[in-house]
Short mmCIF file of C-alpha atoms in Angstrom, two decimals:
data_model
loop_
_atom_site.label_atom_id
_atom_site.label_comp_id
_atom_site.label_asym_id
_atom_site.label_seq_id
_atom_site.Cartn_x
_atom_site.Cartn_y
_atom_site.Cartn_z
CA MET A 1 -0.08 -0.08 0.10
CA SER A 2 1.04 3.60 -0.31
CA LEU A 3 3.12 5.47 1.96
CA THR A 4 3.82 9.05 2.49
CA LYS A 5 6.99 10.53 3.61
CA SER A 6 8.31 14.18 4.55
CA THR A 7 11.92 15.58 4.71
CA GLY A 8 9.91 18.31 7.41
CA TRP A 9 11.30 21.23 7.03
CA LEU A 10 15.13 22.15 5.99
CA ALA A 11 16.71 25.53 5.99
CA ILE A 12 17.88 26.71 2.84
CA GLN A 13 19.49 29.65 1.07
CA SER A 14 19.58 30.91 -2.32
CA GLY A 15 22.10 29.04 -4.74
CA GLY A 16 22.02 26.19 -2.35
CA THR A 17 21.02 22.52 -3.34
CA THR A 18 19.17 19.49 -1.53
CA ASP A 19 19.73 15.85 -2.52
CA LEU A 20 16.87 13.71 -1.86
CA PRO A 21 17.73 9.92 -2.22
CA ILE A 22 14.27 7.42 -2.94
CA ASP A 23 14.62 4.08 -2.73
CA ALA A 24 11.41 2.80 -3.47
CA ALA A 25 9.07 0.36 -5.89
CA HIS A 26 7.12 3.17 -7.53
CA LEU A 27 6.73 6.90 -7.06
CA VAL A 28 3.02 8.29 -6.91
CA SER A 29 3.44 11.80 -6.58
CA ALA A 30 5.47 14.64 -4.83
CA ARG A 31 4.95 18.03 -3.66
CA LEU A 32 6.66 20.96 -1.79
CA ARG A 33 6.20 23.98 -0.18
CA TRP A 34 8.31 27.23 1.54
CA ARG A 35 7.88 28.61 4.80
CA GLY A 36 8.90 32.60 4.84
CA LYS A 37 12.65 33.01 7.17
CA ASP A 38 13.68 36.76 7.38
CA ARG A 39 17.33 37.71 7.20
CA ARG A 40 18.21 39.96 9.95
CA ILE A 41 21.05 42.33 8.78
CA TRP A 42 22.86 44.63 11.37
CA ASP A 43 24.92 48.02 10.93
CA SER A 44 25.87 50.70 13.36
CA ARG A 45 26.54 54.23 14.01
CA SER A 46 28.89 56.18 16.40
CA ASN A 47 29.35 59.37 18.00
CA THR A 48 32.81 59.97 19.63
CA VAL A 49 33.43 63.56 21.58
CA SER A 50 36.39 64.55 23.45
CA GLY A 51 35.24 64.58 26.80
CA HIS A 52 33.09 62.92 29.57
CA SER A 53 29.83 62.45 27.47
CA ALA A 54 28.18 61.73 24.68
CA SER A 55 24.81 61.70 22.98
CA PHE A 56 23.94 58.06 21.12
CA PRO A 57 23.09 59.01 17.28
CA SER A 58 19.56 58.32 15.66
CA VAL A 59 18.82 55.43 14.04
CA PRO A 60 18.11 55.49 10.40
CA SER A 61 14.39 55.34 8.73
CA GLY A 62 13.18 51.75 8.33
CA TRP A 63 15.45 50.06 10.77
CA THR A 64 15.25 49.06 14.35
CA ARG A 65 17.32 49.97 17.38
CA GLY A 66 18.78 46.33 18.53
CA GLY A 67 21.19 48.24 21.56
CA GLY A 68 24.40 49.91 21.60
CA SER A 69 27.37 50.57 23.02
CA ALA A 70 29.64 53.49 25.24
CA ARG A 71 33.33 53.52 25.61
CA PHE A 72 35.17 55.78 27.57
CA ASN A 73 38.69 56.51 27.54
CA ILE A 74 40.97 58.78 29.55
CA THR A 75 44.76 58.97 30.44
CA VAL A 76 46.05 59.27 34.05
CA MET A 77 49.61 61.09 34.94
CA THR A 78 51.49 60.74 38.28
CA GLY A 79 53.94 62.63 40.28
CA GLU A 80 56.20 61.74 42.67
CA TRP A 81 53.61 59.24 44.01
CA ALA A 82 52.10 56.05 42.49
CA ALA A 83 48.54 56.39 42.47
CA ALA A 84 45.12 53.91 42.10
CA GLY A 85 41.49 54.16 41.67
CA THR A 86 38.82 53.49 39.59
CA ILE A 87 37.31 54.58 35.84
CA THR A 88 33.60 54.30 34.99
CA VAL A 89 31.34 54.65 32.28
CA SER A 90 27.52 54.44 32.09
CA ALA A 91 24.80 54.81 30.00
CA PRO A 92 20.74 53.54 29.96
CA GLY A 93 20.89 50.06 30.25
CA GLY A 94 24.54 49.50 31.10
CA SER A 95 27.46 50.67 32.84
CA SER A 96 30.91 49.17 33.87
CA THR A 97 33.83 50.08 36.53
CA LYS A 98 37.47 49.12 36.40
CA SER A 99 40.30 49.51 39.06
CA TRP A 100 43.45 51.08 37.74
CA THR A 101 46.99 51.51 39.16
CA CYS A 102 50.06 53.60 38.04
CA GLY A 103 53.47 54.17 39.18
CA ALA A 104 55.51 57.36 39.99
CA GLN A 105 56.42 59.51 37.52
CA SER A 106 54.40 57.51 34.46
CA SER A 107 51.61 57.70 32.86
CA LYS A 108 48.68 55.16 31.62
CA ALA A 109 45.90 55.18 29.17
CA LEU A 110 42.76 53.81 30.64
CA SER A 111 39.54 52.24 29.06
CA VAL A 112 36.34 51.01 29.89
CA SER A 113 32.94 49.99 28.00
CA THR A 114 29.81 48.62 28.25
CA ASN A 115 26.79 47.15 26.53
CA CYS A 116 23.53 49.45 26.73
CA TYR A 117 20.49 50.35 25.12
CA GLY A 118 21.83 52.78 22.70
CA TYR A 119 19.90 55.85 23.34
CA GLY A 120 20.07 58.70 25.59
CA THR A 121 23.44 59.92 27.04
CA ALA A 122 26.68 58.04 27.66
CA SER A 123 28.93 59.10 30.36
CA GLY A 124 32.57 58.65 31.74
CA SER A 125 34.21 59.18 35.07
CA THR A 126 37.58 58.67 37.01
CA SER A 127 38.13 58.23 40.70
CA ILE A 128 41.38 58.31 42.74
CA ASP A 129 41.94 56.17 45.98
CA TYR A 130 45.36 57.47 46.53
CA GLY A 131 48.04 59.66 44.92
CA PRO A 132 47.75 63.43 45.67
CA THR A 133 50.01 64.14 42.77
CA THR A 134 47.70 62.57 40.08
CA GLY A 135 46.17 64.45 37.06
CA PHE A 136 44.12 63.10 34.30
CA ALA A 137 44.26 64.36 30.28
CA ASN A 138 42.80 63.28 27.15
CA PRO A 139 39.33 62.07 28.11
CA SER A 140 37.00 60.95 25.11
CA ILE A 141 33.79 59.17 25.07
CA ARG A 142 32.04 57.24 22.31
CA ALA A 143 28.09 56.18 22.06
CA THR A 144 27.23 53.34 19.29
CA VAL A 145 23.83 52.45 18.37
CA ASP A 146 22.99 48.86 16.69
CA TYR A 147 20.24 48.38 14.45
CA TYR A 148 18.57 46.11 12.51
CA GLN A 149 16.54 45.48 9.97
CA ASP A 150 14.66 41.81 8.95
CA ILE A 151 14.71 41.27 5.07
CA PRO A 152 12.07 38.41 3.78
CA SER A 153 12.06 35.64 1.69
CA GLU A 154 10.96 36.94 -2.09
CA SER A 155 10.72 35.48 -5.45
CA LEU A 156 10.95 31.67 -4.44
CA SER A 157 11.51 29.11 -6.59
CA ALA A 158 13.37 25.73 -7.42
CA VAL A 159 14.87 23.74 -10.18
CA VAL A 160 13.90 20.39 -9.42
CA ASN A 161 15.98 17.39 -11.35
CA GLY A 162 16.49 20.04 -14.38
CA VAL A 163 12.87 21.12 -13.95
CA SER A 164 11.46 24.75 -12.87
CA VAL A 165 9.33 25.38 -10.02
CA THR A 166 7.74 29.19 -9.40
CA GLY A 167 6.44 29.68 -5.83
CA PRO A 168 5.35 32.97 -3.92
CA ALA A 169 6.39 36.39 -4.46
CA SER A 170 7.09 36.77 -1.18
CA LEU A 171 6.44 35.16 2.46
CA ALA A 172 6.63 36.84 5.51
CA ASN A 173 8.65 35.46 8.29
CA GLY A 174 6.96 32.23 9.61
CA VAL A 175 4.15 32.21 6.72
CA VAL A 176 3.60 28.98 4.78
CA SER A 177 3.06 28.34 1.28
CA ASP A 178 0.63 26.39 -0.59
CA TRP A 179 1.70 22.99 -1.59
CA TYR A 180 3.11 22.89 -5.31
CA PRO A 181 3.27 19.97 -7.69
CA ILE A 182 6.89 18.63 -8.44
CA THR A 183 8.28 14.91 -10.34
CA LEU A 184 10.80 13.44 -8.50
CA GLN A 185 12.60 9.95 -9.80
CA LEU A 186 13.40 6.85 -7.95
CA GLY A 187 17.12 7.26 -6.69
CA GLN A 188 19.02 10.52 -6.85
CA ASN A 189 16.82 13.40 -7.05
CA VAL A 190 18.68 17.11 -6.82
CA ILE A 191 16.88 20.39 -5.71
CA THR A 192 18.40 24.06 -6.57
CA HIS A 193 17.02 27.00 -4.90
CA SER A 194 16.55 30.24 -5.75
CA ILE A 195 15.24 33.12 -3.32
CA GLY A 196 15.48 36.64 -3.15
CA GLY A 197 15.15 39.26 -0.68
CA GLY A 198 16.97 37.94 2.25
CA GLY A 199 18.02 34.63 0.48
CA LEU A 200 16.67 32.83 3.42
CA ALA A 201 13.53 30.03 3.56
CA ASP A 202 12.49 26.62 4.57
CA ILE A 203 11.52 23.80 2.46
CA GLU A 204 9.72 20.65 3.24
CA ILE A 205 9.37 17.91 0.37
CA GLU A 206 6.81 15.43 0.50
CA TYR A 207 6.50 12.32 -1.86
CA THR A 208 4.10 9.35 -1.99
CA TYR A 209 5.20 6.05 -2.77
CA GLN A 210 4.93 2.46 -3.08
CA PRO A 211 7.50 0.17 -0.72
CA TYR A 212 9.29 -2.91 -2.17
CA PRO A 213 6.90 -5.49 -1.70
CA PRO A 214 7.72 -8.07 1.01
CA PRO A 215 8.19 -11.65 0.08
CA PRO A 216 5.02 -14.16 -0.70
CA THR A 217 3.70 -16.28 1.83
CA ARG A 218 4.73 -19.53 1.40
CA HIS A 219 2.73 -22.63 1.61
CA ALA A 220 4.07 -25.67 -0.26
CA PRO A 221 6.17 -27.77 -0.11
CA GLU A 222 6.27 -27.57 3.52
CA ASN A 223 9.70 -26.83 5.09
CA THR A 224 11.53 -29.78 5.53
CA VAL A 225 9.60 -31.88 3.71
CA VAL A 226 10.42 -35.16 2.03
CA THR A 227 8.83 -36.19 -1.48
CA ASP A 228 9.91 -38.21 -4.38
CA ASP A 229 8.15 -36.14 -6.51
CA GLU A 230 10.62 -35.24 -9.36
CA THR A 231 8.61 -31.53 -9.94
CA PRO A 232 7.22 -30.90 -7.00
CA THR A 233 4.42 -27.61 -6.87
CA PHE A 234 5.67 -24.31 -5.21
CA GLU A 235 2.71 -22.58 -4.11
CA VAL A 236 2.46 -19.33 -2.32
CA THR A 237 0.26 -15.87 -1.72
CA LEU A 238 1.42 -12.30 -3.55
CA PRO A 239 1.80 -9.72 -1.05
CA LEU A 240 -1.03 -6.56 -0.91
CA SER A 241 -0.35 -4.05 -3.35
CA ASP A 242 -1.70 -1.01 -4.99
CA ALA A 243 -0.23 -2.70 -8.51
CA SER A 244 -2.88 -4.44 -10.39
CA GLY A 245 -0.71 -7.69 -11.19
CA LEU A 246 1.91 -8.77 -9.37
CA HIS A 247 5.01 -11.32 -10.49
CA ALA A 248 6.64 -14.11 -8.65
CA ARG A 249 10.25 -15.30 -8.54
CA LEU A 250 11.30 -18.78 -7.36
CA SER A 251 15.18 -19.39 -6.15
CA LEU A 252 16.07 -22.98 -6.27
CA SER A 253 19.45 -24.29 -4.64
CA MET A 254 21.45 -27.51 -3.09
CA MET A 255 22.98 -24.95 -1.11
CA PRO A 256 21.57 -23.43 2.22
CA THR A 257 23.50 -19.87 1.54
CA MET A 258 21.28 -20.30 -2.04
CA SER A 259 24.36 -20.15 -4.18
CA GLN A 260 24.68 -21.12 -7.62
CA PRO A 261 20.61 -21.37 -7.88
CA THR A 262 18.48 -21.72 -10.52
CA MET A 263 15.84 -18.71 -11.20
CA TYR A 264 12.16 -19.34 -12.30
CA ASP A 265 10.53 -15.36 -13.00
CA SER A 266 7.01 -14.93 -13.94
CA SER A 267 7.34 -11.84 -15.34
CA ALA A 268 10.16 -13.23 -18.07
CA SER A 269 8.12 -16.44 -18.66
CA GLN A 270 4.62 -17.47 -17.44
CA THR A 271 5.47 -21.28 -18.33
CA GLY A 272 4.43 -23.52 -15.50
CA TRP A 273 3.00 -20.64 -13.40
CA GLU A 274 -0.78 -20.84 -12.53
CA TYR A 275 -2.85 -18.27 -10.36
CA LEU A 276 -5.87 -19.53 -8.64
CA SER A 277 -9.42 -17.72 -9.87
CA GLY A 278 -13.06 -18.34 -8.66
CA GLY A 279 -11.82 -21.80 -7.33
CA ASN A 280 -9.68 -22.65 -10.35
CA TRP A 281 -6.04 -22.57 -11.56
CA LEU A 282 -5.59 -20.90 -14.54
CA PRO A 283 -2.72 -19.93 -16.56
CA LEU A 284 -0.84 -16.94 -15.06
CA PRO A 285 -1.30 -14.01 -17.29
CA ALA A 286 1.69 -11.74 -18.94
CA GLY A 287 0.69 -8.53 -16.94
CA GLY A 288 0.67 -10.78 -13.29
CA ALA A 289 -1.79 -11.99 -10.79
CA PRO A 290 -3.58 -9.57 -8.60
CA PRO A 291 -2.46 -9.18 -4.98
CA GLN A 292 -2.64 -11.33 -2.53
CA SER A 293 -3.35 -14.00 -5.11
CA ARG A 294 -2.57 -17.54 -4.49
CA VAL A 295 -0.19 -18.66 -7.38
CA ARG A 296 1.95 -21.76 -7.99
CA PHE A 297 4.54 -23.30 -10.05
CA THR A 298 5.41 -26.53 -11.57
CA PRO A 299 8.96 -26.94 -12.56
CA THR A 300 9.66 -28.43 -16.05
CA ILE A 301 12.89 -29.73 -15.47
CA PRO A 302 12.71 -32.91 -12.65
CA LEU A 303 14.58 -31.74 -9.54
CA ALA A 304 18.05 -33.94 -9.09
CA PRO A 305 17.66 -36.22 -5.49
CA GLY A 306 19.07 -34.40 -2.68
CA THR A 307 18.49 -31.72 -0.66
CA TRP A 308 16.95 -28.38 -2.30
CA TYR A 309 16.57 -25.03 -0.65
CA TRP A 310 14.01 -22.07 -1.85
CA ILE A 311 13.06 -18.67 -1.51
CA VAL A 312 10.50 -16.47 -3.15
CA ALA A 313 10.55 -12.73 -3.87
CA ALA A 314 7.37 -10.73 -5.51
CA LYS A 315 7.27 -7.96 -8.02
CA ASP A 316 4.90 -5.21 -8.60
CA TRP A 317 6.59 -2.04 -9.93
CA ALA A 318 9.74 -3.70 -8.61
CA TRP A 319 11.21 -6.78 -7.01
CA GLY A 320 10.94 -6.92 -3.68
CA ALA A 321 13.13 -8.92 -0.77
CA TRP A 322 13.64 -12.47 -0.79
CA SER A 323 12.22 -14.44 2.02
CA ASP A 324 14.38 -14.15 4.81
CA THR A 325 15.00 -18.07 5.33
CA PRO A 326 15.26 -20.77 2.66
CA TRP A 327 12.89 -23.42 3.08
CA MET A 328 14.22 -27.03 2.84
CA LEU A 329 12.59 -30.00 0.89
CA ARG A 330 14.11 -33.44 0.38
CA ARG A 331 13.85 -35.16 -3.29
CA VAL A 332 14.32 -38.56 -2.69
CA LEU A 333 14.18 -41.58 -5.40
CA SER A 334 10.47 -43.50 -5.94
CA VAL A 335 11.00 -47.04 -5.72
CA SER A 336 10.47 -48.61 -9.50
CA ALA A 337 7.48 -51.06 -9.38
CA LEU A 338 9.54 -53.03 -12.03
CA GLU A 339 12.63 -53.09 -10.62
CA GLY A 340 11.91 -52.82 -6.88
CA TYR A 341 14.31 -49.92 -6.35
CA ALA A 342 15.71 -46.82 -7.41
CA LEU A 343 19.61 -45.88 -7.66
CA ALA A 344 20.71 -42.38 -8.68
CA VAL A 345 24.43 -40.92 -8.31
CA GLY A 346 24.03 -36.90 -8.13
CA ALA A 347 21.36 -36.24 -10.84
CA THR A 348 21.74 -39.21 -12.88
CA PRO A 349 19.62 -42.28 -12.19
CA TRP A 350 21.39 -45.41 -12.70
CA ALA A 351 20.39 -49.68 -13.10
CA CYS A 352 22.69 -51.87 -11.21
CA THR A 353 23.15 -55.43 -11.56
CA ASP A 354 23.77 -55.81 -8.04
CA LEU A 355 22.80 -54.16 -5.11
CA ILE A 356 24.01 -54.35 -1.32
CA ILE A 357 23.20 -51.94 1.37
CA THR A 358 24.88 -52.76 4.88
CA GLU A 359 23.47 -50.96 7.62
CA SER A 360 25.58 -51.16 11.06
CA SER A 361 26.05 -49.94 14.50
CA ASN A 362 28.82 -49.75 17.06
CA GLY A 363 31.76 -49.03 14.46
CA GLU A 364 30.95 -50.90 11.60
CA ILE A 365 30.69 -48.40 8.36
CA SER A 366 27.41 -48.48 6.92
CA THR A 367 27.97 -49.01 2.90
CA ILE A 368 26.10 -48.83 -0.20
CA GLU A 369 27.12 -51.38 -2.78
CA PHE A 370 26.18 -51.82 -6.14
CA THR A 371 27.66 -52.91 -9.69
CA VAL A 372 26.64 -50.93 -13.11
CA PRO A 373 28.28 -51.65 -16.86
CA ASN A 374 31.10 -49.84 -17.82
CA HIS A 375 30.75 -49.60 -21.10
CA PRO A 376 31.06 -46.14 -23.46
CA ASP A 377 28.50 -44.31 -23.94
CA ALA A 378 27.50 -42.26 -26.99
CA GLU A 379 30.58 -39.49 -25.99
CA GLY A 380 32.83 -42.19 -24.86
CA LYS A 381 32.56 -41.69 -21.39
CA THR A 382 32.60 -45.18 -18.96
CA ALA A 383 30.71 -45.23 -15.47
CA HIS A 384 34.14 -44.86 -14.30
CA ASP A 385 34.16 -41.41 -15.96
CA LEU A 386 31.14 -40.22 -14.59
CA ILE A 387 31.22 -41.29 -11.22
CA GLY A 388 33.33 -39.52 -9.38
CA TYR A 389 34.83 -39.82 -5.72
CA GLY A 390 32.39 -37.93 -3.04
CA ASP A 391 29.36 -38.14 -5.29
CA PRO A 392 26.14 -38.35 -3.37
CA VAL A 393 24.52 -41.58 -3.87
CA TYR A 394 20.83 -42.25 -3.16
CA VAL A 395 18.77 -45.14 -3.20
CA SER A 396 14.89 -45.94 -2.38
CA ILE A 397 14.06 -49.34 -1.93
CA TYR A 398 11.64 -51.59 0.64
CA ASP A 399 12.98 -53.24 3.93
CA SER A 400 11.59 -56.59 5.16
CA THR A 401 8.68 -55.07 6.69
CA GLY A 402 7.62 -53.36 3.47
CA GLU A 403 8.40 -50.09 4.38
CA GLU A 404 10.00 -47.95 1.64
CA ARG A 405 13.60 -46.99 2.65
CA GLN A 406 15.86 -43.77 1.62
CA TYR A 407 19.76 -44.13 1.94
CA LEU A 408 22.35 -41.40 1.26
CA GLY A 409 26.37 -42.22 0.85
CA ARG A 410 28.89 -40.62 -0.82
CA VAL A 411 31.31 -42.74 -3.34
CA TRP A 412 34.58 -43.64 -1.32
CA GLU A 413 35.62 -46.52 -3.68
CA LYS A 414 35.65 -47.31 -7.47
CA GLN A 415 36.55 -51.13 -8.56
CA VAL A 416 36.76 -51.76 -12.54
CA ASP A 417 37.19 -54.85 -14.95
CA ASP A 418 36.47 -54.89 -18.15
CA LEU A 419 32.85 -55.04 -18.06
CA ASN A 420 31.67 -53.61 -14.56
CA LEU A 421 32.52 -50.72 -12.29
CA GLN A 422 31.99 -51.89 -8.58
CA VAL A 423 31.06 -49.02 -6.46
CA THR A 424 31.44 -48.43 -2.77
CA ALA A 425 29.44 -45.49 -1.00
CA THR A 426 29.95 -45.24 2.78
CA MET A 427 27.31 -43.40 4.74
CA GLY A 428 27.06 -41.11 7.65
CA ASP A 429 29.15 -43.00 10.34
CA LYS A 430 32.06 -43.19 7.90
CA ILE A 431 32.51 -39.29 9.20
CA LEU A 432 32.59 -40.58 12.82
CA ALA A 433 36.04 -42.69 11.19
CA ASP A 434 37.69 -39.86 9.29
CA ARG A 435 36.88 -36.74 12.39
CA LEU A 436 39.01 -36.35 15.40
CA VAL A 437 37.56 -34.86 18.30
CA SER A 438 38.65 -31.08 19.64
CA SER A 439 38.12 -31.20 22.97
CA ASP A 440 37.96 -33.75 26.06
CA TYR A 441 34.96 -34.24 27.69
CA LEU A 442 35.64 -35.18 31.44
CA GLU A 443 32.77 -35.56 34.43
CA THR A 444 30.44 -34.96 32.00
CA ASP A 445 27.05 -36.52 30.63
CA ILE A 446 27.70 -39.05 28.07
CA GLY A 447 24.51 -37.79 25.98
CA THR A 448 25.84 -33.99 26.17
CA ALA A 449 29.59 -35.04 25.54
CA LEU A 450 28.38 -37.16 22.50
CA LYS A 451 25.97 -34.48 21.24
CA SER A 452 28.54 -31.90 21.46
CA ILE A 453 31.28 -33.96 19.51
CA ILE A 454 28.31 -34.26 16.51
CA GLU A 455 27.99 -30.67 16.62
CA THR A 456 31.36 -29.63 16.99
CA ASP A 457 33.41 -31.69 14.98
CA CYS A 458 31.41 -33.89 12.64
CA ALA A 459 29.21 -31.99 9.99
CA PRO A 460 26.85 -32.65 8.43
CA LEU A 461 26.02 -35.36 10.89
CA LEU A 462 22.90 -34.40 12.65
CA ALA A 463 22.96 -34.84 16.37
CA ASP A 464 19.11 -35.07 16.74
CA GLY A 465 19.07 -38.81 17.76
CA ILE A 466 21.51 -38.29 20.91
CA PRO A 467 19.45 -37.49 24.34
CA ALA A 468 21.27 -34.68 26.43
CA PRO A 469 21.54 -35.19 28.93
CA PHE A 470 21.40 -38.92 28.98
CA GLY A 471 21.63 -39.66 32.51
CA LEU A 472 24.77 -41.14 32.40
CA THR A 473 28.69 -39.51 33.75
CA ALA A 474 31.47 -40.39 31.75
CA ASN A 475 35.59 -39.25 31.47
CA LEU A 476 35.63 -39.06 27.54
CA GLU A 477 39.79 -38.14 27.02
CA SER A 478 39.05 -37.67 23.60
CA LYS A 479 41.18 -34.89 22.16
CA ASN A 480 42.69 -35.45 19.13
CA ARG A 481 40.93 -39.12 18.75
CA GLN A 482 38.38 -40.48 16.45
CA ALA A 483 35.24 -39.49 17.32
CA MET A 484 34.41 -43.25 16.36
CA GLN A 485 36.45 -44.02 19.19
CA ALA A 486 34.23 -41.83 21.57
CA PHE A 487 31.18 -43.71 20.53
CA GLN A 488 32.80 -46.96 20.86
CA GLU A 489 34.13 -45.90 24.53
CA ALA A 490 29.85 -45.57 25.45
CA PHE A 491 29.32 -49.16 23.79
CA SER A 492 31.85 -50.35 25.90
CA THR A 493 31.45 -48.61 29.09
CA PHE A 494 27.42 -48.41 29.31
CA GLY A 495 26.83 -51.02 26.36
CA LEU A 496 24.84 -48.26 24.28
CA LEU A 497 24.37 -48.38 20.60
CA PHE A 498 24.90 -46.04 18.04
CA TRP A 499 24.47 -45.85 14.45
CA SER A 500 23.11 -42.69 11.83
CA GLU A 501 20.28 -42.94 9.45
CA THR A 502 19.67 -40.95 6.23
CA HIS A 503 17.46 -37.52 7.28
CA ALA A 504 16.62 -35.20 5.16
CA LEU A 505 19.57 -32.78 5.85
CA ASP A 506 22.03 -35.82 5.37
CA TRP A 507 22.62 -37.76 8.15
CA VAL A 508 21.44 -38.19 11.74
CA GLN A 509 23.62 -40.07 14.65
CA TYR A 510 21.42 -41.88 16.89
CA LEU A 511 22.57 -43.23 20.33
CA ALA A 512 20.27 -45.34 22.91
CA ASP A 513 19.84 -48.24 25.18
CA PRO A 514 19.25 -51.28 23.38
CA THR A 515 16.65 -52.33 25.83
CA THR A 516 14.72 -49.53 24.77
CA LEU A 517 14.45 -50.32 21.25
CA THR A 518 11.61 -51.63 19.47
CA THR A 519 12.42 -54.50 16.39
CA GLN A 520 12.67 -53.13 12.80
CA GLY A 521 13.16 -54.74 9.72
CA ILE A 522 16.66 -53.98 8.31
CA LEU A 523 17.46 -54.89 4.84
CA VAL A 524 21.05 -56.50 4.49
CA GLU A 525 21.15 -57.39 0.98
CA PHE A 526 19.65 -56.81 -2.51
CA PRO A 527 21.22 -59.22 -5.30
CA MET A 528 20.00 -57.51 -8.37
CA GLU A 529 20.04 -60.70 -11.31
CA GLY A 530 20.05 -60.20 -15.41
CA GLU A 531 21.76 -57.20 -17.54
CA VAL A 532 20.64 -54.03 -17.90
#
């Protein structure tokens, strides 16, 4: 919705400029007005008289008395005795007295001044406290009147970004003019001022604008959802705006920092974009959807398996800010009804001749092992060329209880023969064997200690499956040892089980008392027969 902003009253002078930066999506209107400000100029007249008194001069016509001053000068002369006394000047509204001393056989110029009203008569005098042979000479007095004149603001005008705006012919001090319409622009504006008369005034600039739209409200996919849909639909509600049509922009990335994103901009292409109207989903028009409409986007290119992050922004006259924090979804494989499994390395699906998944606990490394043909493709690249060390491996398969399970590993070993490539991918517990612990945990709850080890030294493993506190106190001298050894000590000392499982964000490390666990079906081996 439109907002109005004012600069407030700004002091200006003729020939000066005002810089006005405007950061907004759209400018609706703008205007300015002036307030008169007198410039006060001062002058003075003096009357200097030889003697002890002088009258103040009169004030010129059209000027106003603003005070004055008086100064009395005299020379003291001494004989064989030193002397001391006072010198005084007085006038209506002020007087001043100064003490003086003068050595024997010498002279000294004395002077005293005072501020006063600037009218009437100024007079000077002296007194002697001691010094019988003292005398005075050359007395003079100066009476000065100060006066001023207030010059109003006249012929007010401004040049706004090169366009002249003519204001009132004159403005008395403190009087405010009418508003004058002006044209501002987004970004930097320069206003140059021209003022006759005293050359001073105040100015106020007011403009109505549309702020950048806030991010749309996200609805689907919900944050942290796990889906096997290759092309999930992203659904949002556009924000409120005075614009007739709004657009949305979706940013998708496999990095939580949203680096290297894939962008989908409905203002550039409406393909895949729809909006809800009267209960029906309709293709999004080129002009956008009405404010607060529900819109959705379905990508035409399948998302690769793995964790995706997404944010959105809205556009009315300009693009607004992105969502504050990314929402996450994990795209998993869907089990093929024909094959009974699904396997992908990175974004590429693979058909394998053997597939063995080993889930282990308490020190054994969980693995995904599979075999694929190694013959060259149309570009001459073999599976060994296409599958790299550290690549993510995704598997979806049914366990012995009929539940669909998801596994995530990373390529650790490749063995090739003439026809096939055998790949071993390790799962989350391999991290425990590779990482060294940075601290000891003495007289610490075992759950708290192991949770800290995961969070501090074992990213991207998550510690969500470790109760803290666990209720058992341990002394883990774990610094510079493998994280796996700390967990094995929990097993040998307390009989606790530990294992990792695939999670939406990577892997979760678990710690549990075996007496509290329920029986689960775990698939150990799934051999695949036949050629691909």
